[in-house]
Amino acid sequence: MFDPKPDNPVSSGLSYVAPGACIGVLGGGQLGRMLVQAAQSMGYKTAVLDPDPNCPASPMADHFLCSGYAQEEGLQALGGLVSRVTTEFENVPAQALEHLATRVGVSPSGACVRVAQDRVLEKNTIKRCGLPVAPFHVIESSKDLTSVPHDLFPGILKTARLGYDGKGQVVVNSAMDLQAAYAQLQQGQRDQALTCVLEKKLPLWAECSVILAREPNGQCVHLPIQINQHHHGILFSTTVFPGWVSPQLEEQLQTAAQTLAQSIDYVGVLCVEFFILLSPPNANTPTPQSSTLNWVINEIAPRPHNSGHHSLNSCSMSQFEMQLRVLVGLPLNSIRQHSPCVMLNLLGDLWLDPSPIREHQSTDPVEPDWSRVLALKGTHLHLYGKEKARRARKMGHLNITGSTPEEVESTVAQCLSLLGLGAMGLGVASALHGSVLTPHRETQGNP
Ligand code: ADP
Ligand code: MG
């Protein structure tokens, strides 16, 4: 059934392996930890490889390998322990996955991960599928700074590689500021010819994401559409209320995500992030693109995604079970959302700033008193076991479910106030309230 012969890569096969088999995960962050939990609950063993011995997944995994992702010895040891390998983040060397694929089943493939690692390759791949992206210009060295089209300003300069949670990005208001922005991103880089993309800063009405899982035979299932709210480039909340995105737009975005997955023969869990450019009703500043586009694809993640964490409490299958099922060759049944849900990210700031559940005045991090939050109906706490809270560090998330969106919203308001985040509110969710996200009439040209 499972053939580990080196000359017979099995990455495209992923035939069924029964519980008891060991699943390898490159990366032991929170995504690795939640995959390990899903695998263990279905009777699979796990081996996690990460250079940090204190990473969130290390205490949970059956085997922990403390190794760099490019270290031959660690990869060899992993390959010897497991039947299947996946990754929890996109910045593992694609060659590591390709190397492992000569011994064991791997998903996603090194080739697909490579696309997500590089914004230039990613955008060109999306465009090749006939799907829209924000207008952009590639800057490979400081020589290219003068040839940037002026209609890309105001823009966002992003490093082509290794950006996350808004890191590696600078807003550039005009051509005059471009040189300084590029120099800022180059700081601390050994490579002075840093490849970046300058993307037009689009007026966003909303951000959405689609998470799908695709089997080697092309069969796809997806989670319901997610509406995401970011603060300072970091996901703040995800709202998943049935009916808040029109079925027409939902179908467009899901079809786009599937088209992309199919065109790169993606196998595994994939997240596709979208910018919705539709002007809100009565807006007097129409978006520059509204006559031709009403959404673009922002980026992809070749793995479960922060915006899919709601699925742990809102859906018949979590995104981690989806990842596991593809990996071990189990069928993917269609997924049903059973509860409207809001996911709130819990950043390290909550351990540092005063709030009703952290009254203690101290400059050292103090665990908030979760008992008051968890006394509210429909609250589900997920903490990642990170030892030290730091500002902007993702420490956990809170899923809030209820029988109706209104009930969820009311609990969310109480949670935000207990967490000292009352001023943040669910900006996007409130803006959408009563005005279901619908594709713009002028967008017939959209794929
Ligand atoms: P990361 O890899 O850090 O997630 P993203 O490219 O997704 O980087 O950017 C993070 C956030 O910054 C986005 O979710 C969005 O809120 C904002 N953003 C990024 N690019 C644009 C853009 N072209 N126009 C407007 N907002 C943007
Ligand atoms: Mg992003």
GROMACS .gro file of C-alpha atoms and ligand atoms in nm:
model
  475
    1MET     CA    1   0.000   0.000   0.000
    2PHE     CA    2   0.269   0.248   0.103
    3ASP     CA    3   0.584   0.228  -0.103
    4PRO     CA    4   0.880   0.416   0.042
    5LYS     CA    5   1.120   0.328  -0.243
    6PRO     CA    6   1.336   0.637  -0.314
    7ASP     CA    7   1.282   0.614  -0.690
    8ASN     CA    8   0.907   0.605  -0.651
    9PRO     CA    9   0.785   0.938  -0.515
   10VAL     CA   10   0.442   0.891  -0.366
   11SER     CA   11   0.353   1.256  -0.314
   12SER     CA   12   0.083   1.246  -0.580
   13GLY     CA   13  -0.061   0.916  -0.452
   14LEU     CA   14  -0.129   0.965  -0.081
   15SER     CA   15  -0.313   0.636  -0.056
   16TYR     CA   16  -0.483   0.547   0.273
   17VAL     CA   17  -0.264   0.489   0.575
   18ALA     CA   18  -0.441   0.364   0.886
   19PRO     CA   19  -0.432   0.517   1.235
   20GLY     CA   20  -0.112   0.420   1.409
   21ALA     CA   21   0.095   0.558   1.119
   22CYS     CA   22   0.317   0.854   1.197
   23ILE     CA   23   0.263   1.196   1.037
   24GLY     CA   24   0.558   1.433   1.002
   25VAL     CA   25   0.518   1.809   1.034
   26LEU     CA   26   0.778   2.065   0.931
   27GLY     CA   27   0.734   2.346   1.180
   28GLY     CA   28   0.610   2.334   1.538
   29GLY     CA   29   0.421   2.664   1.569
   30GLN     CA   30   0.052   2.687   1.660
   31LEU     CA   31  -0.058   2.547   1.325
   32GLY     CA   32   0.166   2.244   1.374
   33ARG     CA   33   0.035   2.205   1.728
   34MET     CA   34  -0.330   2.206   1.619
   35LEU     CA   35  -0.256   1.957   1.340
   36VAL     CA   36  -0.085   1.731   1.595
   37GLN     CA   37  -0.395   1.754   1.817
   38ALA     CA   38  -0.623   1.661   1.523
   39ALA     CA   39  -0.395   1.373   1.422
   40GLN     CA   40  -0.376   1.235   1.774
   41SER     CA   41  -0.750   1.251   1.822
   42MET     CA   42  -0.783   1.027   1.515
   43GLY     CA   43  -0.520   0.781   1.637
   44TYR     CA   44  -0.219   0.891   1.431
   45LYS     CA   45   0.127   0.941   1.574
   46THR     CA   46   0.315   1.260   1.501
   47ALA     CA   47   0.674   1.375   1.453
   48VAL     CA   48   0.748   1.747   1.452
   49LEU     CA   49   1.069   1.903   1.321
   50ASP     CA   50   1.151   2.258   1.434
   51PRO     CA   51   1.472   2.441   1.524
   52ASP     CA   52   1.314   2.575   1.845
   53PRO     CA   53   1.292   2.311   2.122
   54ASN     CA   54   1.029   2.525   2.301
   55CYS     CA   55   0.797   2.560   2.003
   56PRO     CA   56   0.422   2.516   2.073
   57ALA     CA   57   0.399   2.168   1.914
   58SER     CA   58   0.701   2.013   2.083
   59PRO     CA   59   0.528   1.907   2.407
   60MET     CA   60   0.240   1.746   2.215
   61ALA     CA   61   0.423   1.553   1.944
   62ASP     CA   62   0.510   1.184   1.985
   63HIS     CA   63   0.852   1.259   1.838
   64PHE     CA   64   1.023   1.595   1.838
   65LEU     CA   65   1.326   1.659   1.617
   66CYS     CA   66   1.518   1.973   1.699
   67SER     CA   67   1.666   2.061   1.360
   68GLY     CA   68   1.690   2.333   1.099
   69TYR     CA   69   1.466   2.282   0.795
   70ALA     CA   70   1.761   2.250   0.561
   71GLN     CA   71   1.961   2.011   0.779
   72GLU     CA   72   2.010   1.684   0.599
   73GLU     CA   73   2.043   1.486   0.923
   74GLY     CA   74   1.714   1.609   1.069
   75LEU     CA   75   1.526   1.555   0.743
   76GLN     CA   76   1.671   1.202   0.713
   77ALA     CA   77   1.558   1.123   1.067
   78LEU     CA   78   1.210   1.259   0.997
   79GLY     CA   79   1.183   1.059   0.673
   80GLY     CA   80   1.272   0.743   0.867
   81LEU     CA   81   1.000   0.797   1.127
   82VAL     CA   82   0.696   0.891   0.923
   83SER     CA   83   0.467   0.777   0.645
   84ARG     CA   84   0.358   1.126   0.540
   85VAL     CA   85   0.496   1.478   0.567
   86THR     CA   86   0.330   1.817   0.560
   87THR     CA   87   0.433   2.168   0.652
   88GLU     CA   88   0.277   2.424   0.880
   89PHE     CA   89   0.437   2.726   0.717
   90GLU     CA   90   0.543   2.831   0.372
   91ASN     CA   91   0.901   2.927   0.441
   92VAL     CA   92   1.042   2.578   0.473
   93PRO     CA   93   1.287   2.521   0.187
   94ALA     CA   94   1.090   2.372  -0.101
   95GLN     CA   95   1.387   2.140  -0.158
   96ALA     CA   96   1.331   1.988   0.187
   97LEU     CA   97   0.981   1.883   0.080
   98GLU     CA   98   1.108   1.760  -0.255
   99HIS     CA   99   1.381   1.561  -0.083
  100LEU     CA  100   1.132   1.402   0.157
  101ALA     CA  101   0.896   1.325  -0.134
  102THR     CA  102   1.148   1.075  -0.265
  103ARG     CA  103   1.086   0.864   0.047
  104VAL     CA  104   0.737   0.936   0.177
  105GLY     CA  105   0.408   1.096   0.070
  106VAL     CA  106   0.426   1.475   0.092
  107SER     CA  107   0.153   1.736   0.073
  108PRO     CA  108   0.164   2.012  -0.035
  109SER     CA  109   0.437   1.963  -0.294
  110GLY     CA  110   0.761   2.159  -0.289
  111ALA     CA  111   0.660   2.316  -0.622
  112CYS     CA  112   0.333   2.456  -0.475
  113VAL     CA  113   0.505   2.584  -0.161
  114ARG     CA  114   0.761   2.757  -0.383
  115VAL     CA  115   0.478   2.960  -0.544
  116ALA     CA  116   0.357   3.086  -0.205
  117GLN     CA  117   0.712   3.174  -0.092
  118ASP     CA  118   0.769   3.439  -0.352
  119ARG     CA  119   0.522   3.722  -0.412
  120VAL     CA  120   0.643   3.768  -0.771
  121LEU     CA  121   0.595   3.403  -0.865
  122GLU     CA  122   0.268   3.399  -0.669
  123LYS     CA  123   0.121   3.700  -0.848
  124ASN     CA  124   0.235   3.579  -1.191
  125THR     CA  125   0.086   3.236  -1.121
  126ILE     CA  126  -0.246   3.390  -1.017
  127LYS     CA  127  -0.248   3.611  -1.328
  128ARG     CA  128  -0.172   3.313  -1.551
  129CYS     CA  129  -0.488   3.146  -1.418
  130GLY     CA  130  -0.684   3.448  -1.547
  131LEU     CA  131  -0.750   3.572  -1.193
  132PRO     CA  132  -0.708   3.935  -1.086
  133VAL     CA  133  -0.435   4.071  -0.854
  134ALA     CA  134  -0.362   4.428  -0.740
  135PRO     CA  135  -0.159   4.624  -0.997
  136PHE     CA  136   0.209   4.579  -0.910
  137HIS     CA  137   0.564   4.639  -1.027
  138VAL     CA  138   0.866   4.421  -0.950
  139ILE     CA  139   1.175   4.590  -0.806
  140GLU     CA  140   1.484   4.369  -0.814
  141SER     CA  141   1.743   4.628  -0.716
  142SER     CA  142   1.769   5.001  -0.652
  143LYS     CA  143   1.817   5.053  -1.028
  144ASP     CA  144   1.449   4.965  -1.079
  145LEU     CA  145   1.321   5.233  -0.841
  146THR     CA  146   1.300   5.497  -1.112
  147SER     CA  147   1.095   5.289  -1.355
  148VAL     CA  148   0.792   5.242  -1.127
  149PRO     CA  149   0.465   5.354  -1.291
  150HIS     CA  150   0.329   5.657  -1.110
  151ASP     CA  151  -0.026   5.528  -1.097
  152LEU     CA  152   0.088   5.268  -0.837
  153PHE     CA  153   0.107   5.542  -0.572
  154PRO     CA  154   0.000   5.540  -0.296
  155GLY     CA  155   0.134   5.189  -0.280
  156ILE     CA  156   0.271   4.925  -0.046
  157LEU     CA  157   0.627   4.808  -0.094
  158LYS     CA  158   0.654   4.442   0.009
  159THR     CA  159   0.957   4.215   0.020
  160ALA     CA  160   0.903   3.930  -0.226
  161ARG     CA  161   1.000   3.673   0.035
  162LEU     CA  162   0.960   3.606   0.408
  163GLY     CA  163   0.693   3.863   0.494
  164TYR     CA  164   0.419   3.778   0.742
  165ASP     CA  165   0.172   3.959   0.969
  166GLY     CA  166   0.243   4.285   0.785
  167LYS     CA  167   0.620   4.252   0.839
  168GLY     CA  168   0.842   4.334   0.542
  169GLN     CA  169   0.599   4.600   0.417
  170VAL     CA  170   0.607   4.979   0.401
  171VAL     CA  171   0.337   5.214   0.279
  172VAL     CA  172   0.478   5.447   0.013
  173ASN     CA  173   0.270   5.755  -0.051
  174SER     CA  174   0.458   5.895  -0.348
  175ALA     CA  175   0.747   5.823  -0.585
  176MET     CA  176   0.960   6.055  -0.371
  177ASP     CA  177   0.931   5.821  -0.072
  178LEU     CA  178   1.017   5.503  -0.262
  179GLN     CA  179   1.395   5.517  -0.222
  180ALA     CA  180   1.369   5.557   0.158
  181ALA     CA  181   1.112   5.277   0.182
  182TYR     CA  182   1.337   5.042  -0.015
  183ALA     CA  183   1.633   5.135   0.205
  184GLN     CA  184   1.421   5.064   0.513
  185LEU     CA  185   1.338   4.711   0.389
  186GLN     CA  186   1.702   4.653   0.296
  187GLN     CA  187   1.816   4.727   0.650
  188GLY     CA  188   1.969   4.423   0.812
  189GLN     CA  189   1.965   4.235   0.480
  190ARG     CA  190   2.291   4.087   0.363
  191ASP     CA  191   2.163   4.092   0.007
  192GLN     CA  192   2.154   4.451  -0.116
  193ALA     CA  193   1.963   4.353  -0.430
  194LEU     CA  194   1.645   4.281  -0.237
  195THR     CA  195   1.352   4.180  -0.458
  196CYS     CA  196   1.031   4.362  -0.369
  197VAL     CA  197   0.695   4.432  -0.525
  198LEU     CA  198   0.531   4.769  -0.516
  199GLU     CA  199   0.159   4.707  -0.503
  200LYS     CA  200  -0.107   4.970  -0.552
  201LYS     CA  201  -0.276   5.041  -0.219
  202LEU     CA  202  -0.635   4.955  -0.292
  203PRO     CA  203  -0.934   5.098  -0.109
  204LEU     CA  204  -1.064   4.784   0.058
  205TRP     CA  205  -1.422   4.742   0.163
  206ALA     CA  206  -1.361   4.402   0.310
  207GLU     CA  207  -1.114   4.118   0.316
  208CYS     CA  208  -1.228   3.760   0.271
  209SER     CA  209  -1.058   3.424   0.257
  210VAL     CA  210  -1.145   3.081   0.127
  211ILE     CA  211  -0.989   2.769   0.273
  212LEU     CA  212  -1.012   2.456   0.066
  213ALA     CA  213  -0.870   2.108   0.076
  214ARG     CA  214  -0.793   1.928  -0.248
  215GLU     CA  215  -0.736   1.558  -0.284
  216PRO     CA  216  -0.492   1.410  -0.536
  217ASN     CA  217  -0.793   1.313  -0.753
  218GLY     CA  218  -0.898   1.678  -0.776
  219GLN     CA  219  -1.191   1.649  -0.534
  220CYS     CA  220  -1.226   1.975  -0.337
  221VAL     CA  221  -1.410   2.078  -0.021
  222HIS     CA  222  -1.404   2.418   0.140
  223LEU     CA  223  -1.491   2.600   0.457
  224PRO     CA  224  -1.757   2.871   0.443
  225ILE     CA  225  -1.636   3.212   0.331
  226GLN     CA  226  -1.453   3.410   0.598
  227ILE     CA  227  -1.463   3.788   0.648
  228ASN     CA  228  -1.136   3.907   0.798
  229GLN     CA  229  -1.049   4.223   0.981
  230HIS     CA  230  -0.684   4.326   1.020
  231HIS     CA  231  -0.519   4.579   1.250
  232HIS     CA  232  -0.168   4.693   1.160
  233GLY     CA  233  -0.137   4.407   0.910
  234ILE     CA  234  -0.226   4.138   1.167
  235LEU     CA  235  -0.552   3.947   1.160
  236PHE     CA  236  -0.773   4.078   1.440
  237SER     CA  237  -1.096   3.889   1.381
  238THR     CA  238  -1.269   3.651   1.143
  239THR     CA  239  -1.646   3.657   1.107
  240VAL     CA  240  -1.831   3.363   0.957
  241PHE     CA  241  -2.201   3.440   0.950
  242PRO     CA  242  -2.406   3.241   0.698
  243GLY     CA  243  -2.571   3.477   0.449
  244TRP     CA  244  -2.345   3.775   0.518
  245VAL     CA  245  -2.170   3.719   0.189
  246SER     CA  246  -2.413   3.679  -0.100
  247PRO     CA  247  -2.422   3.329  -0.252
  248GLN     CA  248  -2.316   3.484  -0.583
  249LEU     CA  249  -1.995   3.637  -0.441
  250GLU     CA  250  -1.930   3.329  -0.230
  251GLU     CA  251  -1.948   3.115  -0.539
  252GLN     CA  252  -1.719   3.349  -0.735
  253LEU     CA  253  -1.452   3.340  -0.466
  254GLN     CA  254  -1.477   2.966  -0.410
  255THR     CA  255  -1.456   2.902  -0.784
  256ALA     CA  256  -1.151   3.130  -0.809
  257ALA     CA  257  -0.980   2.947  -0.521
  258GLN     CA  258  -1.053   2.611  -0.684
  259THR     CA  259  -0.934   2.730  -1.026
  260LEU     CA  260  -0.606   2.836  -0.872
  261ALA     CA  261  -0.565   2.509  -0.678
  262GLN     CA  262  -0.642   2.306  -0.987
  263SER     CA  263  -0.410   2.500  -1.213
  264ILE     CA  264  -0.108   2.435  -0.990
  265ASP     CA  265  -0.229   2.081  -0.911
  266TYR     CA  266  -0.237   2.168  -0.544
  267VAL     CA  267  -0.289   1.881  -0.300
  268GLY     CA  268  -0.362   1.967   0.063
  269VAL     CA  269  -0.514   2.263   0.248
  270LEU     CA  270  -0.488   2.598   0.072
  271CYS     CA  271  -0.597   2.942   0.188
  272VAL     CA  272  -0.670   3.211  -0.070
  273GLU     CA  273  -0.695   3.570   0.060
  274PHE     CA  274  -0.914   3.817  -0.130
  275PHE     CA  275  -0.951   4.194  -0.122
  276ILE     CA  276  -1.309   4.303  -0.188
  277LEU     CA  277  -1.295   4.637  -0.365
  278LEU     CA  278  -1.666   4.708  -0.384
  279SER     CA  279  -1.752   5.056  -0.254
  280PRO     CA  280  -1.993   5.043   0.034
  281PRO     CA  281  -2.344   5.156  -0.052
  282ASN     CA  282  -2.366   5.539  -0.062
  283ALA     CA  283  -1.989   5.577  -0.070
  284ASN     CA  284  -1.907   5.893  -0.259
  285THR     CA  285  -1.555   5.780  -0.348
  286PRO     CA  286  -1.592   5.491  -0.590
  287THR     CA  287  -1.292   5.259  -0.611
  288PRO     CA  288  -1.072   5.322  -0.913
  289GLN     CA  289  -1.118   4.966  -1.024
  290SER     CA  290  -1.488   4.918  -0.967
  291SER     CA  291  -1.572   4.934  -1.334
  292THR     CA  292  -1.361   4.631  -1.417
  293LEU     CA  293  -1.293   4.441  -1.094
  294ASN     CA  294  -1.462   4.409  -0.763
  295TRP     CA  295  -1.213   4.176  -0.600
  296VAL     CA  296  -0.854   4.068  -0.638
  297ILE     CA  297  -0.655   3.783  -0.491
  298ASN     CA  298  -0.407   3.915  -0.234
  299GLU     CA  299  -0.201   3.606  -0.156
  300ILE     CA  300  -0.216   3.236  -0.084
  301ALA     CA  301  -0.101   3.021   0.207
  302PRO     CA  302  -0.018   2.654   0.137
  303ARG     CA  303  -0.151   2.535   0.473
  304PRO     CA  304  -0.427   2.594   0.729
  305HIS     CA  305  -0.464   2.964   0.802
  306ASN     CA  306  -0.540   3.184   1.099
  307SER     CA  307  -0.870   3.282   0.934
  308GLY     CA  308  -0.980   2.915   0.944
  309HIS     CA  309  -0.942   2.869   1.320
  310HIS     CA  310  -1.316   2.923   1.365
  311SER     CA  311  -1.369   2.582   1.205
  312LEU     CA  312  -1.256   2.415   1.529
  313ASN     CA  313  -1.587   2.517   1.688
  314SER     CA  314  -1.818   2.619   1.403
  315CYS     CA  315  -1.796   2.344   1.142
  316SER     CA  316  -1.842   1.971   1.099
  317MET     CA  317  -1.470   1.944   1.017
  318SER     CA  318  -1.180   2.167   1.121
  319GLN     CA  319  -0.915   2.285   0.878
  320PHE     CA  320  -0.665   2.066   1.065
  321GLU     CA  321  -0.876   1.756   1.012
  322MET     CA  322  -0.899   1.857   0.644
  323GLN     CA  323  -0.518   1.872   0.630
  324LEU     CA  324  -0.485   1.537   0.803
  325ARG     CA  325  -0.746   1.366   0.585
  326VAL     CA  326  -0.571   1.465   0.261
  327LEU     CA  327  -0.241   1.353   0.404
  328VAL     CA  328  -0.355   1.007   0.515
  329GLY     CA  329  -0.578   0.945   0.215
  330LEU     CA  330  -0.911   0.971   0.394
  331PRO     CA  331  -1.211   1.102   0.197
  332LEU     CA  332  -1.309   1.467   0.238
  333ASN     CA  333  -1.679   1.490   0.301
  334SER     CA  334  -1.849   1.820   0.234
  335ILE     CA  335  -1.829   2.052   0.531
  336ARG     CA  336  -2.130   2.196   0.709
  337GLN     CA  337  -2.118   2.505   0.927
  338HIS     CA  338  -2.330   2.441   1.235
  339SER     CA  339  -2.282   2.771   1.422
  340PRO     CA  340  -2.224   3.132   1.325
  341CYS     CA  341  -1.886   3.224   1.467
  342VAL     CA  342  -1.641   3.505   1.531
  343MET     CA  343  -1.275   3.426   1.595
  344LEU     CA  344  -1.072   3.681   1.790
  345ASN     CA  345  -0.694   3.657   1.785
  346LEU     CA  346  -0.536   3.683   2.130
  347LEU     CA  347  -0.211   3.876   2.093
  348GLY     CA  348   0.059   3.910   2.358
  349ASP     CA  349  -0.056   4.269   2.423
  350LEU     CA  350  -0.343   4.120   2.629
  351TRP     CA  351  -0.082   3.984   2.870
  352LEU     CA  352   0.079   4.328   2.900
  353ASP     CA  353  -0.193   4.594   2.890
  354PRO     CA  354  -0.439   4.661   3.171
  355SER     CA  355  -0.792   4.533   3.108
  356PRO     CA  356  -1.089   4.420   3.319
  357ILE     CA  357  -0.942   4.067   3.319
  358ARG     CA  358  -0.584   4.179   3.381
  359GLU     CA  359  -0.600   4.447   3.644
  360HIS     CA  360  -0.258   4.371   3.785
  361GLN     CA  361  -0.025   4.662   3.707
  362SER     CA  362   0.305   4.511   3.606
  363THR     CA  363   0.545   4.549   3.319
  364ASP     CA  364   0.594   4.172   3.315
  365PRO     CA  365   0.346   3.964   3.120
  366VAL     CA  366   0.055   3.839   3.334
  367GLU     CA  367  -0.192   3.572   3.220
  368PRO     CA  368  -0.535   3.731   3.178
  369ASP     CA  369  -0.808   3.586   3.399
  370TRP     CA  370  -0.995   3.381   3.140
  371SER     CA  371  -1.265   3.269   3.380
  372ARG     CA  372  -1.474   3.581   3.317
  373VAL     CA  373  -1.456   3.537   2.939
  374LEU     CA  374  -1.529   3.166   2.961
  375ALA     CA  375  -1.832   3.230   3.181
  376LEU     CA  376  -2.000   3.374   2.870
  377LYS     CA  377  -2.207   3.130   2.664
  378GLY     CA  378  -2.043   3.009   2.342
  379THR     CA  379  -1.683   3.106   2.418
  380HIS     CA  380  -1.407   2.858   2.327
  381LEU     CA  381  -1.050   2.934   2.429
  382HIS     CA  382  -0.750   2.800   2.236
  383LEU     CA  383  -0.406   2.887   2.378
  384TYR     CA  384  -0.085   2.783   2.209
  385GLY     CA  385   0.132   2.728   2.517
  386LYS     CA  386   0.385   2.996   2.422
  387GLU     CA  387   0.607   3.068   2.717
  388LYS     CA  388   0.664   3.439   2.674
  389ALA     CA  389   0.400   3.691   2.574
  390ARG     CA  390   0.528   3.967   2.348
  391ARG     CA  391   0.343   4.249   2.176
  392ALA     CA  392   0.183   4.137   1.848
  393ARG     CA  393   0.273   3.773   1.919
  394LYS     CA  394  -0.014   3.533   1.854
  395MET     CA  395  -0.071   3.360   2.190
  396GLY     CA  396  -0.407   3.200   2.113
  397HIS     CA  397  -0.753   3.266   1.978
  398LEU     CA  398  -1.104   3.281   2.109
  399ASN     CA  399  -1.391   3.134   1.908
  400ILE     CA  400  -1.734   3.270   1.988
  401THR     CA  401  -2.035   3.074   1.868
  402GLY     CA  402  -2.408   3.113   1.920
  403SER     CA  403  -2.739   3.018   1.768
  404THR     CA  404  -2.771   3.344   1.571
  405PRO     CA  405  -2.526   3.610   1.442
  406GLU     CA  406  -2.691   3.861   1.677
  407GLU     CA  407  -2.625   3.637   1.976
  408VAL     CA  408  -2.262   3.595   1.868
  409GLU     CA  409  -2.223   3.971   1.818
  410SER     CA  410  -2.354   4.042   2.164
  411THR     CA  411  -2.110   3.792   2.321
  412VAL     CA  412  -1.826   3.935   2.109
  413ALA     CA  413  -1.902   4.285   2.242
  414GLN     CA  414  -1.884   4.154   2.600
  415CYS     CA  415  -1.557   3.968   2.528
  416LEU     CA  416  -1.399   4.273   2.366
  417SER     CA  417  -1.487   4.484   2.663
  418LEU     CA  418  -1.345   4.226   2.909
  419LEU     CA  419  -1.029   4.204   2.699
  420GLY     CA  420  -0.993   4.583   2.701
  421LEU     CA  421  -1.049   4.591   2.324
  422GLY     CA  422  -1.391   4.757   2.335
  423ALA     CA  423  -1.269   5.048   2.123
  424MET     CA  424  -1.163   4.814   1.841
  425GLY     CA  425  -1.505   4.659   1.790
  426LEU     CA  426  -1.586   4.448   1.490
  427GLY     CA  427  -1.544   4.734   1.244
  428VAL     CA  428  -1.587   4.524   0.935
  429ALA     CA  429  -1.865   4.311   1.069
  430SER     CA  430  -2.060   4.619   1.180
  431ALA     CA  431  -2.001   4.791   0.847
  432LEU     CA  432  -2.141   4.488   0.671
  433HIS     CA  433  -2.436   4.453   0.899
  434GLY     CA  434  -2.753   4.487   0.699
  435SER     CA  435  -2.560   4.533   0.375
  436VAL     CA  436  -2.472   4.184   0.263
  437LEU     CA  437  -2.150   4.172   0.058
  438THR     CA  438  -2.270   4.142  -0.300
  439PRO     CA  439  -2.069   4.155  -0.619
  440HIS     CA  440  -2.092   4.485  -0.801
  441ARG     CA  441  -2.322   4.496  -1.104
  442GLU     CA  442  -2.041   4.617  -1.328
  443THR     CA  443  -1.827   4.313  -1.263
  444GLN     CA  444  -1.957   4.076  -1.526
  445GLY     CA  445  -1.600   4.048  -1.655
  446ASN     CA  446  -1.482   3.884  -1.337
  447PRO     CA  447  -1.388   3.519  -1.368
  448ADP     P1  448   0.110   3.929   0.506
  448ADP     O1  449   0.193   3.832   0.430
  448ADP     O2  450   0.182   3.999   0.614
  448ADP     O3  451  -0.024   3.871   0.548
  448ADP     P2  452  -0.043   4.086   0.315
  448ADP     O4  453   0.006   4.117   0.179
  448ADP     O5  454  -0.156   3.992   0.326
  448ADP     O6  455   0.084   4.042   0.400
  448ADP     O7  456  -0.080   4.223   0.386
  448ADP     C1  457  -0.130   4.230   0.519
  448ADP     C2  458  -0.251   4.322   0.522
  448ADP     O8  459  -0.216   4.455   0.475
  448ADP     C3  460  -0.364   4.278   0.430
  448ADP     O9  461  -0.445   4.179   0.491
  448ADP     C4  462  -0.437   4.411   0.411
  448ADP    O10  463  -0.512   4.445   0.524
  448ADP     C5  464  -0.323   4.510   0.399
  448ADP     N1  465  -0.282   4.523   0.256
  448ADP     C6  466  -0.187   4.451   0.193
  448ADP     N2  467  -0.176   4.483   0.063
  448ADP     C7  468  -0.267   4.579   0.040
  448ADP     C8  469  -0.306   4.654  -0.077
  448ADP     N3  470  -0.248   4.636  -0.197
  448ADP     N4  471  -0.404   4.747  -0.065
  448ADP     C9  472  -0.463   4.766   0.056
  448ADP     N5  473  -0.432   4.699   0.169
  448ADP    C10  474  -0.336   4.606   0.163
  449MG      MG  475  -0.188   3.814   0.432
   0.00000   0.00000   0.00000
